[in-house]
PDB file of C-alpha atoms in Angstrom:
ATOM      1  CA  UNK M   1     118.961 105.360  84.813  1.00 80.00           C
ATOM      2  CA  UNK M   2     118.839 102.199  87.452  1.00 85.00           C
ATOM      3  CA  UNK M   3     118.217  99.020  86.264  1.00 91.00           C
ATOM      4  CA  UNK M   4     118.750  95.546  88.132  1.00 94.00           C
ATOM      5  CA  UNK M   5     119.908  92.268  86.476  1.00 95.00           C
ATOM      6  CA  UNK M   6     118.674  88.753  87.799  1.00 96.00           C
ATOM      7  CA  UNK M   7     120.910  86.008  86.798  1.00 91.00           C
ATOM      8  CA  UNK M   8     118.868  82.897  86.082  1.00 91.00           C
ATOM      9  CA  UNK M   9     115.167  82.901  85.122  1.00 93.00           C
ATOM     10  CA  UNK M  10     114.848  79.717  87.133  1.00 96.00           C
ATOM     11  CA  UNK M  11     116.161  78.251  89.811  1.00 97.00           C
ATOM     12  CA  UNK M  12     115.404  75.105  91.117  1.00 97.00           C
ATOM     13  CA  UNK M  13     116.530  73.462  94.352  1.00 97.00           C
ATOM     14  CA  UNK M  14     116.244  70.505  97.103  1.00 97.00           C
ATOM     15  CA  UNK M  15     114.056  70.956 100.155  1.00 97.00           C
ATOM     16  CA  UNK M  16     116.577  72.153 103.012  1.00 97.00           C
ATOM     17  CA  UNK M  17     119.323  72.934 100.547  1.00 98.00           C
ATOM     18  CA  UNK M  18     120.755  76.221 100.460  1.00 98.00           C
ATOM     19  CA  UNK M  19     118.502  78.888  98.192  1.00 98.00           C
ATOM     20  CA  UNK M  20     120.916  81.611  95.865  1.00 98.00           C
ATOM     21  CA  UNK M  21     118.825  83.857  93.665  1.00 98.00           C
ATOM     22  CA  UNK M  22     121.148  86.500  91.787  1.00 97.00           C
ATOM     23  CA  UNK M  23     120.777  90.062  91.313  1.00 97.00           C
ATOM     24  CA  UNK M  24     122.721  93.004  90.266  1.00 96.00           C
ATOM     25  CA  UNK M  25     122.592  96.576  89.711  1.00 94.00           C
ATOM     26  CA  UNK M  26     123.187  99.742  88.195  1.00 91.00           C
ATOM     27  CA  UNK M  27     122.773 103.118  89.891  1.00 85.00           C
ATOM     28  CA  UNK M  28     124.417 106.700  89.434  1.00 78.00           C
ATOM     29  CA  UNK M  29     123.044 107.309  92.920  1.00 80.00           C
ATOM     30  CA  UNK M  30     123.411 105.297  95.892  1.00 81.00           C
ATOM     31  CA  UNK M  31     120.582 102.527  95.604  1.00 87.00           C
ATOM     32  CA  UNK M  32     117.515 101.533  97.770  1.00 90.00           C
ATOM     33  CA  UNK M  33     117.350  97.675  96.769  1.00 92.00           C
ATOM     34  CA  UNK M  34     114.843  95.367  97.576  1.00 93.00           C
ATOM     35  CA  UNK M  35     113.137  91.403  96.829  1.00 96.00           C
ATOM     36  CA  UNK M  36     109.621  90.938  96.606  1.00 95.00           C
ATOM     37  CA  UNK M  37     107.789  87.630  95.979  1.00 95.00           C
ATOM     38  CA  UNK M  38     105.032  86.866  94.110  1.00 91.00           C
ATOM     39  CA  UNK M  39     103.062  83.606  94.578  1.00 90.00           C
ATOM     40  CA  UNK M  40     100.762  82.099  92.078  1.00 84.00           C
ATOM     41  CA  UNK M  41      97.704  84.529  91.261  1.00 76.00           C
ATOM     42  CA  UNK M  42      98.962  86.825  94.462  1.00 81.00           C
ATOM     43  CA  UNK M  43     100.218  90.349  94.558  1.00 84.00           C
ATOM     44  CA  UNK M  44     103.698  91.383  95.248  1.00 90.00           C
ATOM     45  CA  UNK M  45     105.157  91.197  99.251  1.00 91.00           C
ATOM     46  CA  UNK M  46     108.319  92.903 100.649  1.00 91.00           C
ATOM     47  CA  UNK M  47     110.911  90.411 101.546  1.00 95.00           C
ATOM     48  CA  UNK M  48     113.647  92.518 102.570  1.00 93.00           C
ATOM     49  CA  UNK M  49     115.090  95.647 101.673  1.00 91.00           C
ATOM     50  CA  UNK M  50     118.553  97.834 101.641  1.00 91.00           C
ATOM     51  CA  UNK M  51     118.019 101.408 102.302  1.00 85.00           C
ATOM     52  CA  UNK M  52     122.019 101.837 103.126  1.00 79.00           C
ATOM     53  CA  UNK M  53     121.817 100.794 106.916  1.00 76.00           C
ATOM     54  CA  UNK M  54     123.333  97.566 107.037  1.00 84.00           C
ATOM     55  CA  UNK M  55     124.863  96.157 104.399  1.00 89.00           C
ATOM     56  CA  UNK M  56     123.415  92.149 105.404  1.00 94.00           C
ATOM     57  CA  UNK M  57     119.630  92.412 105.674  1.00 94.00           C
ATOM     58  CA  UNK M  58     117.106  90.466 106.946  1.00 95.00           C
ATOM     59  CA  UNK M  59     114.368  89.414 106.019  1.00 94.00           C
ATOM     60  CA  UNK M  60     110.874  87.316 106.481  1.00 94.00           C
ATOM     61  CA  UNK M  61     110.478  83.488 106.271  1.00 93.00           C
ATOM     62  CA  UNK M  62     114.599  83.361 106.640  1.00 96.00           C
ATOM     63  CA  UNK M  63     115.417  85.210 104.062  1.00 97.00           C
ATOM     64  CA  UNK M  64     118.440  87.507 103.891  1.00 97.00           C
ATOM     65  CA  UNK M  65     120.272  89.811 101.195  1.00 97.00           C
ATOM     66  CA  UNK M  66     123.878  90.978 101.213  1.00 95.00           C
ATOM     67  CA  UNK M  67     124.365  94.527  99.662  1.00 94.00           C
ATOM     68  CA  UNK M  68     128.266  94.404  97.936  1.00 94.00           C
ATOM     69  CA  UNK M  69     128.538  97.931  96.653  1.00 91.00           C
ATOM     70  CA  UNK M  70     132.574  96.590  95.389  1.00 92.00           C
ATOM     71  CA  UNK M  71     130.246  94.019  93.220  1.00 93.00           C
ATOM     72  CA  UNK M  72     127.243  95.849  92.272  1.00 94.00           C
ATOM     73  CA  UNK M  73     125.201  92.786  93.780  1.00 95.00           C
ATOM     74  CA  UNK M  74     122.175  92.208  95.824  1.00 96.00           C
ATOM     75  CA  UNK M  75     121.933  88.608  95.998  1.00 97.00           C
ATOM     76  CA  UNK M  76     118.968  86.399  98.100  1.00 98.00           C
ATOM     77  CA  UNK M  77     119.834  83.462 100.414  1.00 98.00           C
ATOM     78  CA  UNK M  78     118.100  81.308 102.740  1.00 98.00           C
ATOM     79  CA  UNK M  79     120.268  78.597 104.359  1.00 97.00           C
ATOM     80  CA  UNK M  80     117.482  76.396 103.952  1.00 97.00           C
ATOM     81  CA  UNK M  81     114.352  75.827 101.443  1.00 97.00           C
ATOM     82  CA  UNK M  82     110.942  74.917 102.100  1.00 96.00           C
ATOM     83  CA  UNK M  83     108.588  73.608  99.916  1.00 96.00           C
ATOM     84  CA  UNK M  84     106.410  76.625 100.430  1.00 95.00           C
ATOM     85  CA  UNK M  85     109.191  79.066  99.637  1.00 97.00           C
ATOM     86  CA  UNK M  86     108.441  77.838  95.844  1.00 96.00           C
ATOM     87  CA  UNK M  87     107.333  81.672  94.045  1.00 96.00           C
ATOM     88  CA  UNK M  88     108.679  84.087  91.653  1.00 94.00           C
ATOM     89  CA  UNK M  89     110.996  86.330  93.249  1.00 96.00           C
ATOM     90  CA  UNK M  90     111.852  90.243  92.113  1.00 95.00           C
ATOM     91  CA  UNK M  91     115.066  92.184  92.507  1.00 96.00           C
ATOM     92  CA  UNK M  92     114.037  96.108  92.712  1.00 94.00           C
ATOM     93  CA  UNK M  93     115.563  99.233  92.659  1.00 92.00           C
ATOM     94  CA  UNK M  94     115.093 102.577  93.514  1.00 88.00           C
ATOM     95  CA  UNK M  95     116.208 105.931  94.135  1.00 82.00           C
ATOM     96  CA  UNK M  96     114.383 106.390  97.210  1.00 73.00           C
ATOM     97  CA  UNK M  97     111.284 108.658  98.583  1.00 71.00           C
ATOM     98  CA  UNK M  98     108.742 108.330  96.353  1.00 71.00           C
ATOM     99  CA  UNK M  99     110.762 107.354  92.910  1.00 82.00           C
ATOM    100  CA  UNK M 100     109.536 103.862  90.962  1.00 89.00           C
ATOM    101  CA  UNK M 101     110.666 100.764  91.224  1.00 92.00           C
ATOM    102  CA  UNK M 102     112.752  99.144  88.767  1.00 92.00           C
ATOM    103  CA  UNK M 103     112.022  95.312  88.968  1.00 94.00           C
ATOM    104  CA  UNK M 104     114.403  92.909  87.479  1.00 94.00           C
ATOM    105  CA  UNK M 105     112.839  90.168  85.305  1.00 93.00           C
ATOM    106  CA  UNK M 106     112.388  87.407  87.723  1.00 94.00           C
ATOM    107  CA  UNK M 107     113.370  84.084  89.041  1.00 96.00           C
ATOM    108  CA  UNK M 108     111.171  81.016  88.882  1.00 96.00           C
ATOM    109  CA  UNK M 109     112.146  79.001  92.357  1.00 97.00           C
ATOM    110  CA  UNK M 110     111.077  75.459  92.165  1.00 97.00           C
ATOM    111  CA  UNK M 111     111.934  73.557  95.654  1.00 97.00           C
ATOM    112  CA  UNK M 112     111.857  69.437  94.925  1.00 96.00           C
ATOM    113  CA  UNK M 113     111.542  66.934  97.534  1.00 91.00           C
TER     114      UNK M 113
ATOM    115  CA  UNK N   1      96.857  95.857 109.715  1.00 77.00           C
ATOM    116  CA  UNK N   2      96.328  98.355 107.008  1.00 81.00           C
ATOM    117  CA  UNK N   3      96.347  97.376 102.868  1.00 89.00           C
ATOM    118  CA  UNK N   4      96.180  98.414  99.575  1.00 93.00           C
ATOM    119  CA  UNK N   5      93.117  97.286  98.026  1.00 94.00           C
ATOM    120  CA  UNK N   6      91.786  97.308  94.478  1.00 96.00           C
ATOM    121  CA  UNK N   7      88.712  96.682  92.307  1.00 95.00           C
ATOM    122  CA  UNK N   8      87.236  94.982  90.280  1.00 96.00           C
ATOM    123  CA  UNK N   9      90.316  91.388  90.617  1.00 95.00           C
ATOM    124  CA  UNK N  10      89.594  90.576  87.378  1.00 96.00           C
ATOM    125  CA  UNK N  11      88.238  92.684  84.539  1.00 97.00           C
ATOM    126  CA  UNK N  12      87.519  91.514  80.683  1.00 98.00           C
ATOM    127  CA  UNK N  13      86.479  93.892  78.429  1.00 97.00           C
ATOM    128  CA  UNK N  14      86.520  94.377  74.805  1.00 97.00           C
ATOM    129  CA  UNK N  15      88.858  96.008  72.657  1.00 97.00           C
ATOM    130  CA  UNK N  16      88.357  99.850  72.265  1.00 97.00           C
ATOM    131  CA  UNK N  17      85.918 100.155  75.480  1.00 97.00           C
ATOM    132  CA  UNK N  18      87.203 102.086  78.701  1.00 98.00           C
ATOM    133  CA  UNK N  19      88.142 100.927  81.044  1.00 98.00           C
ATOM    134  CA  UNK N  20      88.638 102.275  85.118  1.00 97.00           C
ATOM    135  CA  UNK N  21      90.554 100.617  87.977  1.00 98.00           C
ATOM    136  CA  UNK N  22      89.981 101.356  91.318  1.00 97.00           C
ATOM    137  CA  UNK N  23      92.421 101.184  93.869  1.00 97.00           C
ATOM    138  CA  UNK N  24      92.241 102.311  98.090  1.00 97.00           C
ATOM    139  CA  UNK N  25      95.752 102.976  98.857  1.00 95.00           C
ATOM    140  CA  UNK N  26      96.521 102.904 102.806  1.00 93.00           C
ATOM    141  CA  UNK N  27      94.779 105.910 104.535  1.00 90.00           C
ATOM    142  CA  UNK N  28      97.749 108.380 105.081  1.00 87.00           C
ATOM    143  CA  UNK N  29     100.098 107.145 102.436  1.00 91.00           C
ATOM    144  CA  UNK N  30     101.205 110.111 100.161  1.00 89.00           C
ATOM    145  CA  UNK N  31     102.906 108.786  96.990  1.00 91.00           C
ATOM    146  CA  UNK N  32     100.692 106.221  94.820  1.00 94.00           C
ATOM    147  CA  UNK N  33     101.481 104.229  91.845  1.00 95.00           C
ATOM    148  CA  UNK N  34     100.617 101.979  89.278  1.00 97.00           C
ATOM    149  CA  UNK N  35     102.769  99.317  88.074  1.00 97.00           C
ATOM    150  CA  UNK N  36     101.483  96.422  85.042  1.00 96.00           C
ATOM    151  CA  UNK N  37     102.756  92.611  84.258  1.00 92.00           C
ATOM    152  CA  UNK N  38     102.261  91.232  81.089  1.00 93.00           C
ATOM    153  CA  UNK N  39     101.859  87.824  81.438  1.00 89.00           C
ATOM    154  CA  UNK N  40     105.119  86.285  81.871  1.00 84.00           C
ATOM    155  CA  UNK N  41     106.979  89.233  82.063  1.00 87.00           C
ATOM    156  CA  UNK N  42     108.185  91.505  84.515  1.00 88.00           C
ATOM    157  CA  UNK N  43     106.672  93.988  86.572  1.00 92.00           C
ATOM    158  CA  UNK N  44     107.038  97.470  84.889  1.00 95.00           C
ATOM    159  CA  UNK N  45     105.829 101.188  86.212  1.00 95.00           C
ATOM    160  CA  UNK N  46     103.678 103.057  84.685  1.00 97.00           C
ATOM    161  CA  UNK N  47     102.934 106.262  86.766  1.00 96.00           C
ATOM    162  CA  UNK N  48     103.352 107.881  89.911  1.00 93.00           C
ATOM    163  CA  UNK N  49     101.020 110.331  91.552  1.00 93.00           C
ATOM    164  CA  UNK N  50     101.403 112.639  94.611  1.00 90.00           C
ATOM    165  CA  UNK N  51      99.801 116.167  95.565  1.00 89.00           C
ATOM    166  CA  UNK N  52      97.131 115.547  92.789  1.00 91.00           C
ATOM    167  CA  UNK N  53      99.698 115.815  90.139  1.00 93.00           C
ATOM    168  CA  UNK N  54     101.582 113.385  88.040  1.00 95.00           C
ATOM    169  CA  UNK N  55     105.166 112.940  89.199  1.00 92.00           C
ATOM    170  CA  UNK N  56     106.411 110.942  87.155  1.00 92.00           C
ATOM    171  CA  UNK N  57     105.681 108.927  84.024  1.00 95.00           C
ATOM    172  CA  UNK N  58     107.163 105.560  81.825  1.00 95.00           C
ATOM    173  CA  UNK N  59     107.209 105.362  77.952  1.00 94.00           C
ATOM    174  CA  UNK N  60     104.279 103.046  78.401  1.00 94.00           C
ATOM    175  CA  UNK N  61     101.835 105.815  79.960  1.00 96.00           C
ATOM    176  CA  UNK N  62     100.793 107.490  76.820  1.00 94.00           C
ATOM    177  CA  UNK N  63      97.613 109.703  76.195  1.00 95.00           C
ATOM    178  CA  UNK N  64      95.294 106.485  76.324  1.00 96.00           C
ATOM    179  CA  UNK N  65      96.116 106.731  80.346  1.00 97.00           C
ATOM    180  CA  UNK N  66      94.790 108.840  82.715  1.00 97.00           C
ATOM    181  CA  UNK N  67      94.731 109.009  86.453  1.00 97.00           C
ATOM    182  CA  UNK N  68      92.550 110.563  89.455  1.00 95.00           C
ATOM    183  CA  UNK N  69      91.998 110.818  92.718  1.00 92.00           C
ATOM    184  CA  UNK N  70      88.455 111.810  92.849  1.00 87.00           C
ATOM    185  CA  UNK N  71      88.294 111.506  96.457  1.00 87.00           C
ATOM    186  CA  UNK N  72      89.991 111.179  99.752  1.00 79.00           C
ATOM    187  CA  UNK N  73      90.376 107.752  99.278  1.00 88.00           C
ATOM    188  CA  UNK N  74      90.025 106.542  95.983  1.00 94.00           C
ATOM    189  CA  UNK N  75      92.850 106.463  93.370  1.00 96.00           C
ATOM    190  CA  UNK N  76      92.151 105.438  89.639  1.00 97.00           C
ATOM    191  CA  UNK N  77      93.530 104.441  86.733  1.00 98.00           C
ATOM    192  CA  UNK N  78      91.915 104.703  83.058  1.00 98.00           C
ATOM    193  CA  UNK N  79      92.479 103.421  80.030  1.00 97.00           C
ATOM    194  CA  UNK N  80      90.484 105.403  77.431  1.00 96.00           C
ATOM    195  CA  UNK N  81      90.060 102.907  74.421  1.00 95.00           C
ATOM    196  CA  UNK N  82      91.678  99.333  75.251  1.00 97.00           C
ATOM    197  CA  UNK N  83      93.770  97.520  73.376  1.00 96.00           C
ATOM    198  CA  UNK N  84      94.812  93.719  73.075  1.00 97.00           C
ATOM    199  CA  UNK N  85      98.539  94.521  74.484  1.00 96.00           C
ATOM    200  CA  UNK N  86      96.837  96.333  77.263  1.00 97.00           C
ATOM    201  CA  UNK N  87      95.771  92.565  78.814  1.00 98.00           C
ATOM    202  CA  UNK N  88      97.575  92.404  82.109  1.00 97.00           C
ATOM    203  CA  UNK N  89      97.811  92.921  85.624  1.00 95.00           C
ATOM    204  CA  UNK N  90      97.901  95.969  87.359  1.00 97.00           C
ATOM    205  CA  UNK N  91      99.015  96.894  90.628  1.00 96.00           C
ATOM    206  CA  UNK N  92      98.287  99.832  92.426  1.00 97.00           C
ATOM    207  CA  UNK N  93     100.884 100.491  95.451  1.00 94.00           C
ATOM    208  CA  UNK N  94     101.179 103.354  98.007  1.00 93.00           C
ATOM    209  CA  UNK N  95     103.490 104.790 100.384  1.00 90.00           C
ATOM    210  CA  UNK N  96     103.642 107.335 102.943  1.00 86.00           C
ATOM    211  CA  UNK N  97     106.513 110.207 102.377  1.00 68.00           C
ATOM    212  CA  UNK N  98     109.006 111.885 100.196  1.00 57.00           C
ATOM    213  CA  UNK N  99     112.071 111.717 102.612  1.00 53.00           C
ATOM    214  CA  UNK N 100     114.426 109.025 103.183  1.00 60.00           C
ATOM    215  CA  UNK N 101     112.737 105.806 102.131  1.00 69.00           C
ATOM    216  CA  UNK N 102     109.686 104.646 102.170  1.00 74.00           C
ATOM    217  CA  UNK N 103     108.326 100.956 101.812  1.00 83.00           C
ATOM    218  CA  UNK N 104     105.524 100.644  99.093  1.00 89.00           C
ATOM    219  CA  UNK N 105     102.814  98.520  99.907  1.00 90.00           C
ATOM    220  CA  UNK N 106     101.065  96.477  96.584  1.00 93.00           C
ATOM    221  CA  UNK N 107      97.254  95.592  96.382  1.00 93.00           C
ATOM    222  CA  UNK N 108      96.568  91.995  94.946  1.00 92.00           C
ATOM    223  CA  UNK N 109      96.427  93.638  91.558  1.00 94.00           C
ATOM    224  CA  UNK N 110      93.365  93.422  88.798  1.00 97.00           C
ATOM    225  CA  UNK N 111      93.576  91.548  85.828  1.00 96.00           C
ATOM    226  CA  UNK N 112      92.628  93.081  82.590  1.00 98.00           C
ATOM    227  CA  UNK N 113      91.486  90.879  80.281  1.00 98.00           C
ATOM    228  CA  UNK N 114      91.162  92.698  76.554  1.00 97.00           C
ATOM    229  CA  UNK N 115      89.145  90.576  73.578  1.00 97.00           C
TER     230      UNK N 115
END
């Protein structure tokens, strides 16, 4: 079974300060990992994903994920926060093709002036 | 550029009516889905659907579910006599292939209100 852990239910940070949401997981088979966000009353968009290319992805709105098999880790950064980067954001996992998603439980960001 | 889209956004209904959710997956996508969120909680999956056959199933996707694709396009999800715990949103997602991996693409989701 996969499963992903996110460490912190909320985060909250100060415009241009550095963003770290937290996410682990657990795979017998090698993982397709992924962040979505969800904003208020909106559906779920792609951020990024891991599909065992390279292990530092990119992703939209400056967003970028590090994939640490030695860790088990998939964590989010962005070097700087916005105000409109405030949104729920979901670790995922997956064994690929058409398999589910696993979602982790979610992290509240909150960006303060 | 091409979208998931689904109907009704918001449904309420009361409890023990059926209910059916439409969704228009992206034109030559292959796999679809649905996924629900309780309120507050996370997303979870329900079902999965490809060559007009269930492929796979959660715990949560008992007999009271159904899906269809009664067309080339449309893709639906039923719930046969509603409950209170079935209030939520659901998502319908689709993507295009079985090999390697393949991005799935969410529609804004309908909310199912149960009374």
């Amino acid at each position: 079974a996969q499963s992903v852990t996110q460490l912190g239910s909320h985060v909250s940070v100060s415009e241009g300060a550095l963003v770290l949401l937290r996410c682990n997981y657990s795979s017998s088979v090698p993982p397709y990992l992924f962040w979505y966000v969800q904003y208020p009353n909106q559906g779920l968009q792609l951020l990024l994903k891991y599909t065992s290319a390279a292990t530092l992805v990119k992703g939209i709105n400056g967003f970028e994920a590090e994939f640490k098999k030695s860790e088990t880790s998939f964590h989010l950064t962005k070097p700087s926060a916005h105000m409109s980067d405030a949104a729920e954001y979901f670790c995922a996992v997956s064994k690929g093709g058409g398999n589910k998603l696993t979602f982790g439980t979610g992290t509240q960001l909150k960006v303060e002036l | 550029e091409p979208e998931v889209t689904q109907t009704p956004s918001h449904q309420v209904t009361q409890m023990g009516q059926e209910v059916i959710l439409r969704c228009v997956p992206i034109s030559n996508h292959l796999y679809f889905y649905w996924y629900r969120q309780i309120l507050g909680q996370k997303v979870e999956f329900l079902v999965s659907f490809y060559n007009n056959e269930i492929s796979e199933k959660s715990e949560i996707f008992d007999d009271q579910f159904s899906v269809e694709r009664p067309d080339g396009s449309n893709f639906t999800l039923k719930i046969r006599s509603t409950k209170l715990e079935d209030s939520a949103m659901y998502f319908c997602a689709s993507s295009e292939a079985l090999a390697g991996y393949n991005e799935q693409f969410f529609g804004p989701g309908t909310r199912l209100t149960v009374l």
